[in-house]
Amino acid sequence: MAYDDLIRRTTRAGTATPDRAAATGVPADPARTSPPDGTASGGRAPVHGIVKPLPPELFVVHDTNAEMRWEAMRGIGYHVPADRFFVRNHTVTPIIDVTAWRLLLHGSGLRAPRAFDYRELLSMPAVTRDVAIECAGNGRSLFTTQQRQEVCGTPWRLGGIGVARWRGVPLAAVLERAGLRPGAVDVMATGLDPAYVAEGVDHGRVRRAIPIAKALDDVILAYEMNGHPLPPDHGYPVRLIVPSWIGLASIKWVGDIEVSASPLTSPWSTEFYRMFGGDHPARGSEPLTVRDLRSAFELPWGAALAAGRPHVLHGRSWSGGGRITGVEVSLDGGLTWQRALLHGADVAAAWRRWHITWNPRATGPHTLLARAADAAGTVQDERTPYNELGYLFGAVAHHPVTVINA
Ligand SMILES: Nc1nc2c(c(=O)[nH]1)N[C@H]1C(S)=C(S)[C@@H](COP(=O)(O)O)O[C@H]1N2
Ligand SMILES: [Mo]
């Protein structure tokens, strides 16, 4: 399966057709002239198609995506500031004129089509929630580094995750106002970013259905991130926030929402974001929904730590399956485990912070391990079952560090 190849080609060839580009303000050719490190040159959009700066101390760029470096969270509070929040774009960030923007709701699950403008959404009763967005492929590179398995896709380490404070209108209220019919079963939002073209196949715009029960439960049509209007890269003017589900469900730059009385599919539920290979059925698993359980240290990958003095190691754990109930850390490659001290906010749909003190004596390479347990009784495992596209790597990560003589 040539998925990474396909992503590479998509990036090289560009996917924004000229007319589409004019409509969204995205440069027709998101700049094959600038260097791949993402620095803009001569006013042209950088090669990755992301608007915000991506300084190398905060991000690792993978084609059209930007991974947060975990050390960028050291000393930072519960929320990931927008300047360091990871970006996962299938194509490029569109620039949308909010005065012309409309959200169109339509489909057999509604009494009639209904359009909303930005002002109407802002005038509706709002909710504010701390929610993690995490890519289903977060941790994918660990299939290879820890399990020696070849998988396809963006080689994230653990930085394809972020928690922000989102504010917006409950999707339920918008569906209600649009005239929801009792027979509605699926709700599919479509983004206004350019169509995703891979290996010569035009998959259309990024879209993925969620069942009506989830849509009415806790999904938000968000227009603010951490107290400010959404930044362009994170969905301005409006995105979905689908708590505890894989990031893909949280469609950015929403332009229309289909509400249907029969099930809806898209390539994002039939071809991508399912488990293939390994022990999975030949047609693949069911489409992925809930995120899994993971932990990360707020340290550089390969951090250098001075021997003979105590270090407070900070980290965070998160799960789509519920609150984090405990975190254990091993400083000796898994022989012994100690409980980390959990602290701060404890929001099931977001994450939990923790720390532990380490006084390393022996110099040389070490592996730090953190394993969390959640309210559903799940504990992070030693291995993750293989799947070809490398989704949901939930096993304990082996975080390499080196202890040096100070
Ligand atoms: N329209 C649109 N929505 C999208 C995407 C996209 O490429 N286009 N990427 C999805 C994926 S796979 C993830 S993981 C999240 C990432 O959100 P972020 O870029 O704000 O971190 O957005 C989701 N919503
Ligand atoms: Mo994702």
Coordinates of C-alpha atoms and ligand atoms in Angstrom, one line a residue:
M1 CA 0.0 0.0 0.0
A2 CA 1.5 3.3 -1.1
Y3 CA -0.2 5.6 1.3
D4 CA 2.9 7.7 2.2
D5 CA 3.9 7.7 -1.4
L6 CA 0.4 9.0 -2.2
I7 CA 0.7 11.7 0.4
R8 CA 4.0 12.7 -1.0
R9 CA 2.6 12.9 -4.5
T10 CA -0.4 14.9 -3.4
T11 CA 1.9 17.4 -1.7
R12 CA 4.2 17.7 -4.7
A13 CA 1.5 18.0 -7.3
G14 CA -0.6 20.4 -5.3
T15 CA -4.3 19.9 -5.1
A16 CA -5.8 23.3 -5.3
T17 CA -7.4 23.8 -8.7
P18 CA -7.1 27.4 -9.8
D19 CA -10.8 28.3 -9.6
R20 CA -11.0 26.7 -6.1
A21 CA -8.0 28.7 -5.1
A22 CA -9.5 31.9 -6.3
A23 CA -12.6 31.2 -4.3
T24 CA -10.8 30.5 -1.0
G25 CA -7.9 32.9 -1.5
V26 CA -5.4 30.0 -1.4
P27 CA -2.6 30.4 -3.8
A28 CA -3.2 28.3 -6.9
D29 CA 0.2 26.7 -6.5
P30 CA 1.0 26.6 -2.8
A31 CA 4.5 27.4 -3.7
R32 CA 6.8 24.9 -5.0
T33 CA 9.4 27.6 -4.8
S34 CA 10.0 27.7 -1.1
P35 CA 12.3 25.4 0.9
P36 CA 10.8 22.3 2.5
D37 CA 11.5 23.6 6.0
G38 CA 8.5 25.8 5.7
T39 CA 10.0 29.2 5.6
A40 CA 8.0 31.4 3.3
S41 CA 10.0 33.0 0.4
G42 CA 9.1 36.1 -1.4
G43 CA 5.6 36.3 -0.1
R44 CA 4.7 32.9 -1.6
A45 CA 2.9 30.5 0.6
P46 CA 5.2 27.9 2.2
V47 CA 5.3 24.4 0.7
H48 CA 3.2 22.9 3.5
G49 CA 0.2 25.2 3.0
I50 CA 0.0 26.1 6.7
V51 CA -0.5 29.8 7.5
K52 CA 1.1 30.2 11.0
P53 CA 4.8 30.2 11.5
L54 CA 6.3 26.8 12.3
P55 CA 9.5 27.5 14.2
P56 CA 11.7 24.4 14.4
E57 CA 11.9 24.6 18.2
L58 CA 8.1 24.1 18.3
F59 CA 7.3 21.9 15.3
V60 CA 8.4 19.1 13.1
V61 CA 6.9 19.5 9.6
H62 CA 5.7 16.4 7.8
D63 CA 4.6 17.4 4.3
T64 CA 1.3 19.3 4.8
N65 CA 1.2 18.6 8.6
A66 CA 3.0 20.1 11.6
E67 CA 3.7 18.0 14.7
M68 CA 4.1 19.7 18.1
R69 CA 7.4 19.0 19.9
W70 CA 6.5 17.9 23.3
E71 CA 9.2 20.0 25.0
A72 CA 7.2 23.0 23.7
M73 CA 4.7 22.2 26.5
R74 CA 7.2 22.3 29.3
G75 CA 6.1 25.2 31.7
I76 CA 2.9 25.7 29.7
G77 CA -0.5 25.3 31.3
Y78 CA -3.4 23.0 30.6
H79 CA -4.1 24.3 27.1
V80 CA -1.9 24.2 24.1
P81 CA -1.5 27.7 22.8
A82 CA -2.5 28.1 19.2
D83 CA 1.1 29.0 18.2
R84 CA 2.2 25.4 19.1
F85 CA -1.0 23.4 18.4
F86 CA -0.3 20.6 15.8
V87 CA -1.8 21.0 12.3
R88 CA -3.1 18.1 10.3
N89 CA -4.2 19.2 6.8
H90 CA -5.0 16.9 3.9
T91 CA -4.2 19.8 1.5
V92 CA -3.8 23.4 2.5
T93 CA -5.3 25.9 4.9
P94 CA -8.0 27.9 3.1
I95 CA -8.5 31.6 3.8
I96 CA -12.2 32.2 4.2
D97 CA -14.0 35.5 4.0
V98 CA -16.5 35.3 6.9
T99 CA -18.8 37.9 5.4
A100 CA -19.5 35.7 2.4
W101 CA -19.3 32.4 4.4
R102 CA -22.5 30.4 5.0
L103 CA -23.1 27.1 6.7
L104 CA -25.7 25.2 4.8
L105 CA -27.6 22.3 6.4
H106 CA -29.4 20.0 4.1
G107 CA -30.5 16.4 3.5
S108 CA -33.3 13.9 4.0
G109 CA -32.9 14.2 7.8
L110 CA -34.1 17.8 7.8
R111 CA -37.5 19.3 7.0
A112 CA -35.9 21.8 4.6
P113 CA -32.5 23.1 3.9
R114 CA -31.4 25.9 6.2
A115 CA -28.4 28.4 6.0
F116 CA -26.7 30.0 8.9
D117 CA -24.3 33.0 8.7
Y118 CA -21.5 33.7 11.2
R119 CA -23.5 36.3 13.1
E120 CA -26.5 33.9 13.7
L121 CA -24.2 31.3 15.1
L122 CA -22.5 33.8 17.4
S123 CA -25.9 35.0 18.6
M124 CA -26.9 31.5 19.8
P125 CA -26.4 30.2 23.4
A126 CA -22.7 29.1 23.6
V127 CA -20.8 26.4 25.5
T128 CA -17.1 26.3 26.4
R129 CA -15.3 23.0 26.7
D130 CA -11.7 21.7 27.1
V131 CA -11.3 19.0 24.5
A132 CA -8.3 17.2 23.0
I133 CA -7.9 16.9 19.3
E134 CA -5.7 14.0 18.4
C135 CA -4.9 12.5 15.0
A136 CA -5.7 8.7 14.7
G137 CA -2.1 8.4 13.3
N138 CA -0.5 10.0 16.3
G139 CA 2.4 7.7 17.4
R140 CA 2.5 6.0 14.0
S141 CA 6.3 6.1 13.7
L142 CA 6.5 3.9 16.9
F143 CA 5.1 0.9 15.0
T144 CA 8.4 1.0 13.1
T145 CA 10.9 2.1 15.9
Q146 CA 9.4 -0.2 18.6
Q147 CA 7.8 -3.0 16.7
R148 CA 9.8 -3.1 13.5
Q149 CA 6.7 -2.9 11.4
E150 CA 6.3 -1.0 8.2
V151 CA 3.2 1.1 8.1
C152 CA 2.0 3.8 5.7
G153 CA 1.2 7.5 6.5
T154 CA 2.6 10.5 8.3
P155 CA 5.3 9.4 10.7
W156 CA 4.1 11.2 13.8
R157 CA 5.9 10.6 17.1
L158 CA 3.5 11.7 19.9
G159 CA 3.0 15.3 18.9
G160 CA -0.2 14.9 16.9
I161 CA -2.3 15.9 19.9
G162 CA -3.4 19.1 21.6
V163 CA -5.9 20.3 24.1
A164 CA -7.6 23.7 23.7
R165 CA -10.6 25.5 25.2
W166 CA -13.2 25.6 22.5
R167 CA -16.3 27.8 22.5
G168 CA -19.2 27.5 20.1
V169 CA -22.8 26.3 19.6
P170 CA -23.9 22.8 20.4
L171 CA -24.4 21.0 17.1
A172 CA -27.7 19.8 18.6
A173 CA -29.0 23.4 18.9
V174 CA -28.1 24.1 15.2
L175 CA -29.8 20.8 14.1
E176 CA -32.8 21.6 16.1
R177 CA -33.1 25.1 14.7
A178 CA -32.7 23.7 11.2
G179 CA -35.6 21.4 11.7
L180 CA -34.3 17.9 12.5
R181 CA -36.6 15.0 11.5
P182 CA -37.0 12.0 13.8
G183 CA -35.7 9.6 11.1
A184 CA -32.2 11.3 10.9
V185 CA -29.4 8.8 11.4
D186 CA -26.1 10.4 10.1
V187 CA -24.6 13.9 10.1
M188 CA -21.8 14.6 7.7
A189 CA -19.8 17.9 7.7
T190 CA -17.7 18.9 4.7
G191 CA -14.7 21.2 4.8
L192 CA -14.1 24.1 2.5
D193 CA -10.4 23.2 1.9
P194 CA -9.5 22.0 -1.6
A195 CA -10.4 18.4 -2.7
Y196 CA -8.0 15.7 -1.6
V197 CA -6.4 14.2 -4.6
A198 CA -4.1 11.2 -4.2
E199 CA -2.6 8.8 -6.7
G200 CA -4.7 10.5 -9.4
V201 CA -8.0 9.9 -7.5
D202 CA -10.0 12.8 -6.5
H203 CA -11.7 12.0 -3.2
G204 CA -13.5 15.3 -3.0
R205 CA -13.5 17.5 0.0
V206 CA -12.6 16.2 3.5
R207 CA -15.8 14.8 5.0
R208 CA -16.8 12.1 7.4
A209 CA -20.2 11.2 8.9
I210 CA -20.9 10.8 12.6
P211 CA -24.0 9.1 13.9
I212 CA -26.9 11.3 15.0
A213 CA -26.6 10.1 18.7
K214 CA -23.1 11.5 18.9
A215 CA -24.0 14.6 17.0
L216 CA -26.8 15.4 19.5
D217 CA -24.7 14.4 22.5
D218 CA -21.6 16.6 23.0
V219 CA -20.5 17.9 19.5
I220 CA -19.8 21.6 19.2
L221 CA -19.7 23.9 16.2
A222 CA -16.7 25.9 17.5
Y223 CA -15.8 29.4 16.5
E224 CA -13.2 30.1 19.3
M225 CA -10.0 28.5 20.4
N226 CA -8.5 29.5 23.7
G227 CA -10.6 32.7 23.8
H228 CA -9.9 34.0 20.3
P229 CA -11.6 33.4 16.9
L230 CA -10.3 30.2 15.4
P231 CA -7.0 30.7 13.7
P232 CA -7.0 29.9 9.9
D233 CA -5.1 26.6 10.4
H234 CA -7.5 25.3 13.0
G235 CA -10.8 25.8 11.1
Y236 CA -11.7 29.5 10.8
P237 CA -14.5 30.5 10.8
V238 CA -16.1 27.3 12.2
R239 CA -15.1 23.7 12.9
L240 CA -16.6 20.7 14.5
I241 CA -15.3 19.6 17.9
V242 CA -16.2 15.9 18.4
P243 CA -15.0 15.1 22.0
S244 CA -13.1 11.8 22.6
W245 CA -13.2 10.8 18.9
I246 CA -10.3 10.7 16.4
G247 CA -9.3 14.1 15.1
L248 CA -10.6 13.5 11.7
A249 CA -14.2 13.7 13.0
S250 CA -13.6 17.3 14.0
I251 CA -14.0 18.7 10.5
K252 CA -12.4 22.2 10.0
W253 CA -13.7 25.0 7.8
V254 CA -17.2 23.6 7.8
G255 CA -19.2 24.7 4.7
D256 CA -22.0 22.3 4.7
I257 CA -23.6 19.7 6.9
E258 CA -25.7 16.9 5.4
V259 CA -28.2 15.4 7.7
S260 CA -29.5 12.1 6.4
A261 CA -32.2 9.6 7.0
S262 CA -30.0 6.9 5.6
P263 CA -26.3 6.1 6.4
L264 CA -23.6 8.3 4.8
T265 CA -20.2 7.2 3.7
S266 CA -17.1 8.9 2.3
P267 CA -13.6 7.7 1.5
W268 CA -12.7 8.8 5.0
S269 CA -14.9 6.0 6.4
T270 CA -14.4 3.3 3.7
E271 CA -10.8 3.6 2.6
F272 CA -9.0 5.6 5.3
Y273 CA -9.4 5.7 9.1
R274 CA -10.2 2.0 9.4
M275 CA -7.9 -0.9 10.4
F276 CA -6.6 -3.0 7.6
G277 CA -4.2 -6.0 7.6
G278 CA -3.1 -8.0 10.6
D279 CA -6.0 -9.6 12.4
H280 CA -8.5 -7.2 10.9
P281 CA -11.3 -8.4 8.5
A282 CA -10.3 -8.2 4.8
R283 CA -12.7 -5.3 4.2
G284 CA -11.2 -3.5 7.2
S285 CA -12.5 -2.8 10.7
E286 CA -15.5 -0.6 11.3
P287 CA -14.6 3.1 10.8
L288 CA -12.5 4.4 13.7
T289 CA -14.4 6.4 16.3
V290 CA -13.0 6.8 19.9
R291 CA -9.3 7.8 20.5
D292 CA -7.1 5.4 22.5
L293 CA -5.0 5.8 25.6
R294 CA -1.5 7.5 25.5
S295 CA 1.1 9.3 27.5
A296 CA 4.0 11.6 26.7
F297 CA 6.9 13.2 28.6
E298 CA 7.4 17.0 28.1
L299 CA 11.0 16.3 27.0
P300 CA 12.8 16.4 23.7
W301 CA 13.1 13.1 22.0
G302 CA 16.7 12.1 22.9
A303 CA 16.9 14.7 25.8
A304 CA 20.2 15.1 27.6
L305 CA 19.9 15.1 31.4
A306 CA 22.7 15.7 33.9
A307 CA 23.7 12.8 36.2
G308 CA 23.8 13.1 39.9
R309 CA 21.0 15.6 40.5
P310 CA 17.2 15.3 40.6
H311 CA 15.0 16.1 37.6
V312 CA 11.3 16.6 37.8
L313 CA 9.9 14.8 34.7
H314 CA 6.6 16.2 33.6
G315 CA 4.1 14.5 31.3
R316 CA 0.5 14.2 30.3
S317 CA -1.8 11.3 29.6
W318 CA -5.1 11.2 27.7
S319 CA -7.8 8.7 26.6
G320 CA -10.9 8.7 24.5
G321 CA -12.2 6.0 26.9
G322 CA -12.6 8.3 30.0
R323 CA -10.7 10.1 32.8
I324 CA -7.1 9.1 33.5
T325 CA -7.1 7.2 36.8
G326 CA -3.4 6.5 37.2
V327 CA 0.0 6.9 35.6
E328 CA 3.1 4.8 36.3
V329 CA 6.6 5.6 35.1
S330 CA 9.5 3.3 34.7
L331 CA 13.0 4.7 34.7
D332 CA 14.8 1.3 34.2
G333 CA 13.3 0.1 30.9
G334 CA 10.2 -1.5 32.5
L335 CA 11.7 -3.5 35.4
T336 CA 10.2 -1.4 38.1
W337 CA 7.3 1.1 38.0
Q338 CA 6.5 4.1 40.3
R339 CA 3.3 6.0 40.5
A340 CA 3.5 9.5 39.1
L341 CA 1.7 12.4 40.9
L342 CA -1.3 13.5 39.0
H343 CA -2.2 17.2 39.3
G344 CA -4.4 19.9 37.8
A345 CA -7.6 19.8 35.8
D346 CA -9.1 16.4 35.3
V347 CA -11.3 16.6 32.2
A348 CA -12.2 13.3 30.6
A349 CA -12.3 14.7 27.0
A350 CA -8.9 16.5 27.5
W351 CA -5.9 15.2 29.4
R352 CA -4.3 14.8 32.8
R353 CA -0.9 16.3 33.9
W354 CA 1.6 14.4 36.1
H355 CA 5.2 14.5 37.2
I356 CA 7.8 12.3 38.9
T357 CA 11.3 13.0 40.2
W358 CA 14.3 11.2 38.8
N359 CA 17.8 11.3 40.1
P360 CA 19.8 9.5 37.5
R361 CA 23.2 8.1 38.5
A362 CA 24.6 6.1 35.5
T363 CA 25.5 8.0 32.4
G364 CA 24.6 6.8 29.0
P365 CA 21.4 6.1 27.0
H366 CA 18.2 5.4 29.0
T367 CA 14.6 4.7 28.0
L368 CA 11.7 6.4 29.9
L369 CA 8.3 4.7 30.0
A370 CA 5.0 6.1 31.1
R371 CA 1.8 4.0 31.2
A372 CA -1.6 5.3 32.0
A373 CA -4.9 3.7 33.0
D374 CA -8.3 5.2 32.3
A375 CA -11.7 5.0 33.8
A376 CA -12.8 2.3 31.4
G377 CA -10.1 0.0 33.0
T378 CA -7.8 0.2 30.0
V379 CA -4.1 0.2 30.7
Q380 CA -1.4 1.0 28.1
D381 CA 0.0 -2.2 26.7
E382 CA 3.5 -3.2 25.7
R383 CA 2.5 -3.7 22.1
T384 CA -0.1 -2.4 19.7
P385 CA -1.7 -4.9 17.2
Y386 CA -0.5 -4.2 13.7
N387 CA -2.6 -2.4 11.1
E388 CA -1.3 -1.3 7.7
L389 CA -2.2 2.4 8.0
G390 CA -0.6 2.6 11.5
Y391 CA -3.6 4.0 13.4
L392 CA -4.1 4.1 17.1
F393 CA -0.7 3.2 18.5
G394 CA -1.6 3.0 22.1
A395 CA 1.3 1.0 23.5
V396 CA 3.8 2.5 26.0
A397 CA 6.2 4.8 24.1
H398 CA 9.9 4.2 24.6
H399 CA 11.2 7.7 25.1
P400 CA 15.0 7.8 24.6
V401 CA 17.2 10.1 26.8
T402 CA 20.9 10.3 27.5
V403 CA 22.3 10.9 31.0
I404 CA 25.5 13.0 30.8
N405 CA 28.1 14.2 33.2
A406 CA 27.2 17.8 33.9
Ligands
LIG1 N1 -11.7 20.2 6.4 C1 -10.8 19.4 7.1 N2 -11.0 19.1 8.3 C2 -10.1 18.3 9.0 C3 -8.9 17.9 8.3 C4 -8.6 18.3 7.0 O1 -7.6 18.0 6.4 N3 -9.6 19.1 6.4 N4 -8.0 17.1 9.0 C5 -8.6 16.3 10.1 C6 -7.7 15.5 10.9 S1 -7.1 14.1 10.2 C7 -7.3 15.9 12.2 S2 -6.3 15.0 13.1 C8 -7.7 17.2 12.7 C9 -6.6 18.1 13.1 O2 -7.0 19.3 13.6 P1 -5.9 20.5 13.8 O3 -5.2 20.7 12.5 O4 -6.7 21.7 14.2 O5 -4.9 20.1 14.9 O6 -8.6 18.0 11.8 C10 -9.4 17.2 11.0 N5 -10.3 18.0 10.3
MO2 MO -6.0 12.9 11.8

